[in-house]
CSV table of N, CA, C and O in Angstrom, one decimal:
chain,number,residue,atom,x,y,z
A,1398,PRO,N,0.8,-1.2,0.0
A,1398,PRO,CA,0.0,0.0,0.0
A,1398,PRO,C,0.9,1.3,0.0
A,1398,PRO,O,2.0,1.3,0.5
A,1399,THR,N,0.3,2.3,-0.6
A,1399,THR,CA,1.1,3.6,-0.7
A,1399,THR,C,0.1,4.7,-0.3
A,1399,THR,O,-1.1,4.7,-0.6
A,1400,LEU,N,0.7,5.8,0.4
A,1400,LEU,CA,-0.1,7.0,0.7
A,1400,LEU,C,0.5,8.1,-0.1
A,1400,LEU,O,1.7,8.4,0.1
A,1401,LEU,N,-0.2,8.8,-0.9
A,1401,LEU,CA,0.3,10.0,-1.6
A,1401,LEU,C,-0.6,11.2,-1.3
A,1401,LEU,O,-1.8,11.1,-1.1
A,1402,ALA,N,0.1,12.4,-1.2
A,1402,ALA,CA,-0.7,13.6,-0.9
A,1402,ALA,C,-0.5,14.6,-2.1
A,1402,ALA,O,0.6,14.6,-2.7
A,1403,SER,N,-1.5,15.3,-2.4
A,1403,SER,CA,-1.4,16.3,-3.5
A,1403,SER,C,-0.4,17.4,-3.2
A,1403,SER,O,0.2,17.9,-4.1
A,1404,ASN,N,-0.2,17.7,-1.9
A,1404,ASN,CA,0.7,18.7,-1.5
A,1404,ASN,C,0.9,18.6,0.0
A,1404,ASN,O,0.0,18.2,0.7
A,1405,THR,N,2.2,18.8,0.4
A,1405,THR,CA,2.4,18.6,1.9
A,1405,THR,C,2.8,19.9,2.5
A,1405,THR,O,2.9,20.0,3.7
A,1406,THR,N,3.0,21.0,1.8
A,1406,THR,CA,3.2,22.3,2.3
A,1406,THR,C,2.1,23.2,1.7
A,1406,THR,O,2.1,23.5,0.5
A,1407,VAL,N,1.2,23.7,2.6
A,1407,VAL,CA,0.1,24.4,2.1
A,1407,VAL,C,-0.1,25.7,2.9
A,1407,VAL,O,0.5,25.9,4.0
A,1408,THR,N,-0.9,26.6,2.4
A,1408,THR,CA,-1.2,27.9,3.1
A,1408,THR,C,-2.5,27.8,3.7
A,1408,THR,O,-3.5,27.4,3.1
A,1409,GLU,N,-2.6,28.3,5.0
A,1409,GLU,CA,-3.8,28.2,5.8
A,1409,GLU,C,-4.9,29.0,5.1
A,1409,GLU,O,-4.7,30.1,4.6
A,1410,ASN,N,-6.1,28.4,5.1
A,1410,ASN,CA,-7.4,29.0,4.6
A,1410,ASN,C,-7.3,29.3,3.1
A,1410,ASN,O,-8.3,29.9,2.6
A,1411,GLU,N,-6.3,28.8,2.4
A,1411,GLU,CA,-6.2,29.1,1.0
A,1411,GLU,C,-6.2,27.7,0.2
A,1411,GLU,O,-6.8,27.6,-0.9
A,1412,ASP,N,-5.5,26.8,0.7
A,1412,ASP,CA,-5.2,25.6,0.0
A,1412,ASP,C,-6.0,24.4,0.5
A,1412,ASP,O,-6.6,24.4,1.6
A,1413,ALA,N,-6.1,23.4,-0.4
A,1413,ALA,CA,-6.8,22.1,-0.1
A,1413,ALA,C,-5.7,21.0,-0.2
A,1413,ALA,O,-4.7,21.2,-0.9
A,1414,VAL,N,-6.0,19.9,0.5
A,1414,VAL,CA,-5.1,18.8,0.4
A,1414,VAL,C,-5.9,17.5,0.1
A,1414,VAL,O,-7.0,17.4,0.7
A,1415,VAL,N,-5.4,16.7,-0.8
A,1415,VAL,CA,-6.1,15.5,-1.1
A,1415,VAL,C,-5.0,14.4,-0.8
A,1415,VAL,O,-4.0,14.4,-1.4
A,1416,MET,N,-5.4,13.4,0.1
A,1416,MET,CA,-4.5,12.3,0.3
A,1416,MET,C,-5.2,11.0,-0.1
A,1416,MET,O,-6.4,10.8,0.2
A,1417,THR,N,-4.4,10.2,-0.8
A,1417,THR,CA,-5.0,9.0,-1.3
A,1417,THR,C,-4.2,7.8,-0.9
A,1417,THR,O,-3.0,7.8,-1.0
A,1418,CYS,N,-4.9,6.8,-0.4
A,1418,CYS,CA,-4.3,5.5,0.1
A,1418,CYS,C,-4.5,4.5,-1.0
A,1418,CYS,O,-5.7,4.1,-1.3
A,1419,TYR,N,-3.5,4.1,-1.6
A,1419,TYR,CA,-3.6,3.1,-2.7
A,1419,TYR,C,-3.3,1.7,-2.1
A,1419,TYR,O,-2.2,1.4,-1.7
A,1420,THR,N,-4.3,0.9,-2.2
A,1420,THR,CA,-4.2,-0.5,-1.6
A,1420,THR,C,-5.3,-1.4,-2.2
A,1420,THR,O,-6.3,-0.9,-2.8
A,1421,ASP,N,-5.0,-2.7,-2.1
A,1421,ASP,CA,-6.0,-3.7,-2.6
A,1421,ASP,C,-6.9,-4.1,-1.5
A,1421,ASP,O,-7.9,-4.8,-1.7
A,1422,GLU,N,-6.6,-3.7,-0.2
A,1422,GLU,CA,-7.4,-4.1,0.9
A,1422,GLU,C,-8.7,-3.2,0.9
A,1422,GLU,O,-8.7,-2.1,0.4
A,1423,ASN,N,-9.7,-3.7,1.5
A,1423,ASN,CA,-11.0,-3.0,1.5
A,1423,ASN,C,-11.3,-2.4,2.9
A,1423,ASN,O,-12.3,-1.7,3.1
A,1424,SER,N,-10.4,-2.6,3.9
A,1424,SER,CA,-10.6,-2.0,5.2
A,1424,SER,C,-9.5,-1.0,5.4
A,1424,SER,O,-8.3,-1.3,5.6
A,1425,ILE,N,-9.9,0.3,5.4
A,1425,ILE,CA,-8.9,1.4,5.5
A,1425,ILE,C,-9.4,2.3,6.7
A,1425,ILE,O,-10.5,2.7,6.8
A,1426,ASN,N,-8.4,2.6,7.6
A,1426,ASN,CA,-8.6,3.5,8.7
A,1426,ASN,C,-7.6,4.6,8.6
A,1426,ASN,O,-6.4,4.3,8.2
A,1427,TRP,N,-7.9,5.8,8.9
A,1427,TRP,CA,-7.0,6.9,8.8
A,1427,TRP,C,-6.5,7.3,10.2
A,1427,TRP,O,-7.3,7.3,11.1
A,1428,LEU,N,-5.2,7.6,10.3
A,1428,LEU,CA,-4.6,8.0,11.6
A,1428,LEU,C,-4.1,9.4,11.4
A,1428,LEU,O,-3.6,9.8,10.4
A,1429,PHE,N,-4.2,10.2,12.5
A,1429,PHE,CA,-3.6,11.5,12.6
A,1429,PHE,C,-2.7,11.5,13.8
A,1429,PHE,O,-3.2,11.3,14.9
A,1430,ASN,N,-1.4,11.8,13.6
A,1430,ASN,CA,-0.4,11.7,14.7
A,1430,ASN,C,-0.6,10.4,15.6
A,1430,ASN,O,-0.6,10.4,16.8
A,1431,ALA,N,-0.7,9.3,14.8
A,1431,ALA,CA,-0.7,8.0,15.4
A,1431,ALA,C,-2.0,7.6,16.2
A,1431,ALA,O,-2.0,6.6,16.8
A,1432,THR,N,-3.0,8.4,16.1
A,1432,THR,CA,-4.3,8.1,16.7
A,1432,THR,C,-5.4,8.1,15.7
A,1432,THR,O,-5.2,8.8,14.6
A,1433,SER,N,-6.5,7.5,15.9
A,1433,SER,CA,-7.6,7.5,14.9
A,1433,SER,C,-8.0,8.9,14.6
A,1433,SER,O,-8.2,9.7,15.4
A,1434,LEU,N,-8.1,9.1,13.3
A,1434,LEU,CA,-8.5,10.5,12.8
A,1434,LEU,C,-9.9,10.8,13.1
A,1434,LEU,O,-10.8,10.0,12.8
A,1435,ARG,N,-10.2,11.9,13.7
A,1435,ARG,CA,-11.6,12.4,14.0
A,1435,ARG,C,-11.9,13.4,12.9
A,1435,ARG,O,-11.2,14.4,12.8
A,1436,LEU,N,-12.8,13.1,12.0
A,1436,LEU,CA,-13.1,14.0,10.9
A,1436,LEU,C,-13.7,15.3,11.4
A,1436,LEU,O,-14.6,15.3,12.3
A,1437,ARG,N,-13.2,16.4,10.9
A,1437,ARG,CA,-13.8,17.7,11.2
A,1437,ARG,C,-14.7,18.1,10.0
A,1437,ARG,O,-14.7,17.4,9.0
A,1438,GLU,N,-15.5,19.2,10.1
A,1438,GLU,CA,-16.4,19.5,9.0
A,1438,GLU,C,-15.7,19.8,7.7
A,1438,GLU,O,-16.3,19.7,6.7
A,1439,ARG,N,-14.4,20.2,7.8
A,1439,ARG,CA,-13.7,20.5,6.6
A,1439,ARG,C,-13.1,19.3,5.9
A,1439,ARG,O,-12.4,19.4,4.9
A,1440,MET,N,-13.2,18.1,6.6
A,1440,MET,CA,-12.6,16.9,6.1
A,1440,MET,C,-13.7,16.0,5.4
A,1440,MET,O,-14.8,15.9,6.0
A,1441,LYS,N,-13.3,15.4,4.3
A,1441,LYS,CA,-14.3,14.5,3.7
A,1441,LYS,C,-13.5,13.2,3.3
A,1441,LYS,O,-12.4,13.3,2.7
A,1442,LEU,N,-14.2,12.1,3.6
A,1442,LEU,CA,-13.6,10.8,3.1
A,1442,LEU,C,-14.4,10.3,1.9
A,1442,LEU,O,-15.6,10.5,1.9
A,1443,SER,N,-13.7,9.7,1.0
A,1443,SER,CA,-14.5,9.1,-0.2
A,1443,SER,C,-15.3,7.9,0.3
A,1443,SER,O,-15.0,7.4,1.4
A,1444,GLN,N,-16.2,7.5,-0.5
A,1444,GLN,CA,-17.1,6.4,-0.1
A,1444,GLN,C,-16.3,5.1,0.3
A,1444,GLN,O,-16.7,4.4,1.2
A,1445,ASP,N,-15.2,4.9,-0.5
A,1445,ASP,CA,-14.5,3.7,-0.2
A,1445,ASP,C,-13.3,3.9,0.8
A,1445,ASP,O,-12.5,3.0,1.1
A,1446,HIS,N,-13.3,5.1,1.4
A,1446,HIS,CA,-12.3,5.5,2.4
A,1446,HIS,C,-10.9,5.6,1.9
A,1446,HIS,O,-10.0,5.8,2.7
A,1447,THR,N,-10.7,5.5,0.6
A,1447,THR,CA,-9.3,5.6,0.1
A,1447,THR,C,-8.8,7.0,0.0
A,1447,THR,O,-7.6,7.3,0.0
A,1448,THR,N,-9.7,8.0,-0.1
A,1448,THR,CA,-9.3,9.4,-0.3
A,1448,THR,C,-9.8,10.3,0.8
A,1448,THR,O,-11.0,10.3,1.1
A,1449,LEU,N,-8.8,11.1,1.4
A,1449,LEU,CA,-9.2,12.1,2.4
A,1449,LEU,C,-8.9,13.5,1.8
A,1449,LEU,O,-7.8,13.7,1.3
A,1450,THR,N,-9.9,14.3,1.9
A,1450,THR,CA,-9.8,15.7,1.4
A,1450,THR,C,-10.0,16.7,2.5
A,1450,THR,O,-10.9,16.5,3.3
A,1451,ILE,N,-9.1,17.7,2.6
A,1451,ILE,CA,-9.3,18.7,3.7
A,1451,ILE,C,-9.4,20.1,2.9
A,1451,ILE,O,-8.4,20.5,2.2
A,1452,VAL,N,-10.5,20.8,3.1
A,1452,VAL,CA,-10.7,22.1,2.4
A,1452,VAL,C,-11.4,23.0,3.4
A,1452,VAL,O,-12.5,22.7,3.8
A,1453,PRO,N,-10.9,24.2,3.7
A,1453,PRO,CA,-9.5,24.6,3.5
A,1453,PRO,C,-8.7,24.0,4.6
A,1453,PRO,O,-9.2,23.6,5.7
A,1454,VAL,N,-7.4,24.0,4.4
A,1454,VAL,CA,-6.5,23.5,5.4
A,1454,VAL,C,-6.3,24.6,6.5
A,1454,VAL,O,-6.2,25.8,6.2
A,1455,ARG,N,-6.2,24.2,7.8
A,1455,ARG,CA,-5.9,25.1,8.9
A,1455,ARG,C,-4.8,24.7,9.7
A,1455,ARG,O,-4.3,23.5,9.6
A,1456,ARG,N,-4.3,25.5,10.5
A,1456,ARG,CA,-3.0,25.2,11.3
A,1456,ARG,C,-3.2,24.0,12.2
A,1456,ARG,O,-2.3,23.3,12.5
A,1457,GLU,N,-4.5,23.7,12.6
A,1457,GLU,CA,-4.7,22.6,13.5
A,1457,GLU,C,-4.5,21.2,12.7
A,1457,GLU,O,-4.5,20.2,13.3
A,1458,ASP,N,-4.4,21.3,11.4
A,1458,ASP,CA,-4.3,20.1,10.6
A,1458,ASP,C,-2.8,19.7,10.4
A,1458,ASP,O,-2.6,18.7,9.8
A,1459,VAL,N,-1.9,20.5,10.9
A,1459,VAL,CA,-0.5,20.2,10.9
A,1459,VAL,C,-0.2,18.9,11.6
A,1459,VAL,O,-0.7,18.6,12.7
A,1460,GLY,N,0.5,18.0,11.0
A,1460,GLY,CA,0.9,16.7,11.7
A,1460,GLY,C,1.1,15.6,10.7
A,1460,GLY,O,1.2,15.8,9.5
A,1461,ASN,N,1.1,14.4,11.2
A,1461,ASN,CA,1.3,13.2,10.4
A,1461,ASN,C,0.0,12.4,10.1
A,1461,ASN,O,-0.7,12.2,11.0
A,1462,TYR,N,-0.2,12.1,8.9
A,1462,TYR,CA,-1.4,11.4,8.4
A,1462,TYR,C,-0.9,10.0,7.9
A,1462,TYR,O,0.1,9.9,7.2
A,1463,GLN,N,-1.7,9.0,8.3
A,1463,GLN,CA,-1.4,7.6,7.8
A,1463,GLN,C,-2.7,6.9,7.5
A,1463,GLN,O,-3.7,7.3,8.0
A,1464,CYS,N,-2.6,6.0,6.6
A,1464,CYS,CA,-3.7,5.1,6.4
A,1464,CYS,C,-3.3,3.7,6.9
A,1464,CYS,O,-2.1,3.3,6.8
A,1465,LYS,N,-4.2,3.0,7.6
A,1465,LYS,CA,-3.9,1.7,8.1
A,1465,LYS,C,-4.9,0.8,7.4
A,1465,LYS,O,-6.1,1.0,7.4
A,1466,VAL,N,-4.3,-0.2,6.7
A,1466,VAL,CA,-5.1,-1.1,5.9
A,1466,VAL,C,-5.1,-2.5,6.6
A,1466,VAL,O,-4.1,-2.9,7.2
A,1467,SER,N,-6.2,-3.2,6.5
A,1467,SER,CA,-6.3,-4.4,7.2
A,1467,SER,C,-7.2,-5.4,6.5
A,1467,SER,O,-8.1,-5.1,5.7
A,1468,ASN,N,-6.9,-6.7,6.8
A,1468,ASN,CA,-7.7,-7.8,6.3
A,1468,ASN,C,-7.9,-8.7,7.5
A,1468,ASN,O,-7.4,-8.4,8.5
A,1469,PRO,N,-8.7,-9.8,7.3
A,1469,PRO,CA,-8.9,-10.7,8.5
A,1469,PRO,C,-7.6,-11.2,9.1
A,1469,PRO,O,-7.6,-11.6,10.3
A,1470,VAL,N,-6.5,-11.3,8.4
A,1470,VAL,CA,-5.3,-11.9,8.9
A,1470,VAL,C,-4.3,-10.9,9.5
A,1470,VAL,O,-3.7,-11.2,10.5
A,1471,SER,N,-4.2,-9.7,8.9
A,1471,SER,CA,-3.2,-8.8,9.4
A,1471,SER,C,-3.6,-7.3,9.1
A,1471,SER,O,-4.6,-7.1,8.4
A,1472,SER,N,-2.8,-6.4,9.6
A,1472,SER,CA,-3.0,-5.0,9.3
A,1472,SER,C,-1.6,-4.3,9.1
A,1472,SER,O,-0.6,-4.8,9.7
A,1473,THR,N,-1.6,-3.3,8.3
A,1473,THR,CA,-0.4,-2.6,8.0
A,1473,THR,C,-0.6,-1.1,8.1
A,1473,THR,O,-1.6,-0.6,7.5
A,1474,GLU,N,0.3,-0.4,8.8
A,1474,GLU,CA,0.3,1.1,8.8
A,1474,GLU,C,1.3,1.6,7.8
A,1474,GLU,O,2.4,1.2,7.7
A,1475,ILE,N,0.8,2.5,6.9
A,1475,ILE,CA,1.6,3.0,5.9
A,1475,ILE,C,2.5,4.2,6.5
A,1475,ILE,O,2.1,4.8,7.4
A,1476,ALA,N,3.7,4.3,5.9
A,1476,ALA,CA,4.6,5.4,6.4
A,1476,ALA,C,3.8,6.7,6.4
A,1476,ALA,O,3.1,7.0,5.4
A,1477,PRO,N,4.0,7.5,7.4
A,1477,PRO,CA,3.2,8.8,7.5
A,1477,PRO,C,3.6,9.8,6.5
A,1477,PRO,O,4.7,9.9,6.0
A,1478,VAL,N,2.6,10.7,6.1
A,1478,VAL,CA,2.9,11.9,5.3
A,1478,VAL,C,2.7,13.0,6.3
A,1478,VAL,O,1.7,13.1,7.0
A,1479,GLU,N,3.7,13.9,6.3
A,1479,GLU,CA,3.7,15.0,7.2
A,1479,GLU,C,3.1,16.3,6.5
A,1479,GLU,O,3.6,16.7,5.4
A,1480,LEU,N,2.1,16.8,7.1
A,1480,LEU,CA,1.5,18.0,6.5
A,1480,LEU,C,2.0,19.3,7.2
A,1480,LEU,O,1.9,19.3,8.5
A,1481,ASP,N,2.4,20.3,6.5
A,1481,ASP,CA,3.0,21.5,7.0
A,1481,ASP,C,2.1,22.6,6.5
A,1481,ASP,O,1.8,22.7,5.3
A,1482,VAL,N,1.6,23.5,7.4
A,1482,VAL,CA,0.7,24.5,7.0
A,1482,VAL,C,1.3,25.9,7.3
A,1482,VAL,O,1.8,26.1,8.5
A,1483,LYS,N,1.4,26.7,6.3
A,1483,LYS,CA,2.0,28.1,6.5
A,1483,LYS,C,0.9,29.0,6.8
A,1483,LYS,O,-0.2,29.0,6.2
A,1484,TYR,N,1.1,30.0,7.7
A,1484,TYR,CA,0.1,30.9,8.1
A,1484,TYR,C,0.7,32.3,8.3
A,1484,TYR,O,1.9,32.4,8.3
């Protein structure tokens, strides 16, 4: 599995970020700074949970994002993507 971000250095209240978790697994959980991501109103998950969109980005969004993929046998955490927000 791979995690890609549209941009990792963004400007507060101006930019959006789209993160996509590429995997064959169908169980995907998102982590923010190593804990389960709590969606805010500016965050949207795609129906299959592979894509996380944040519009607009704010300074509280700074940190590490990961997707954790799992199947009945095992789970894997993808290397984090660090988001940096300029303000």
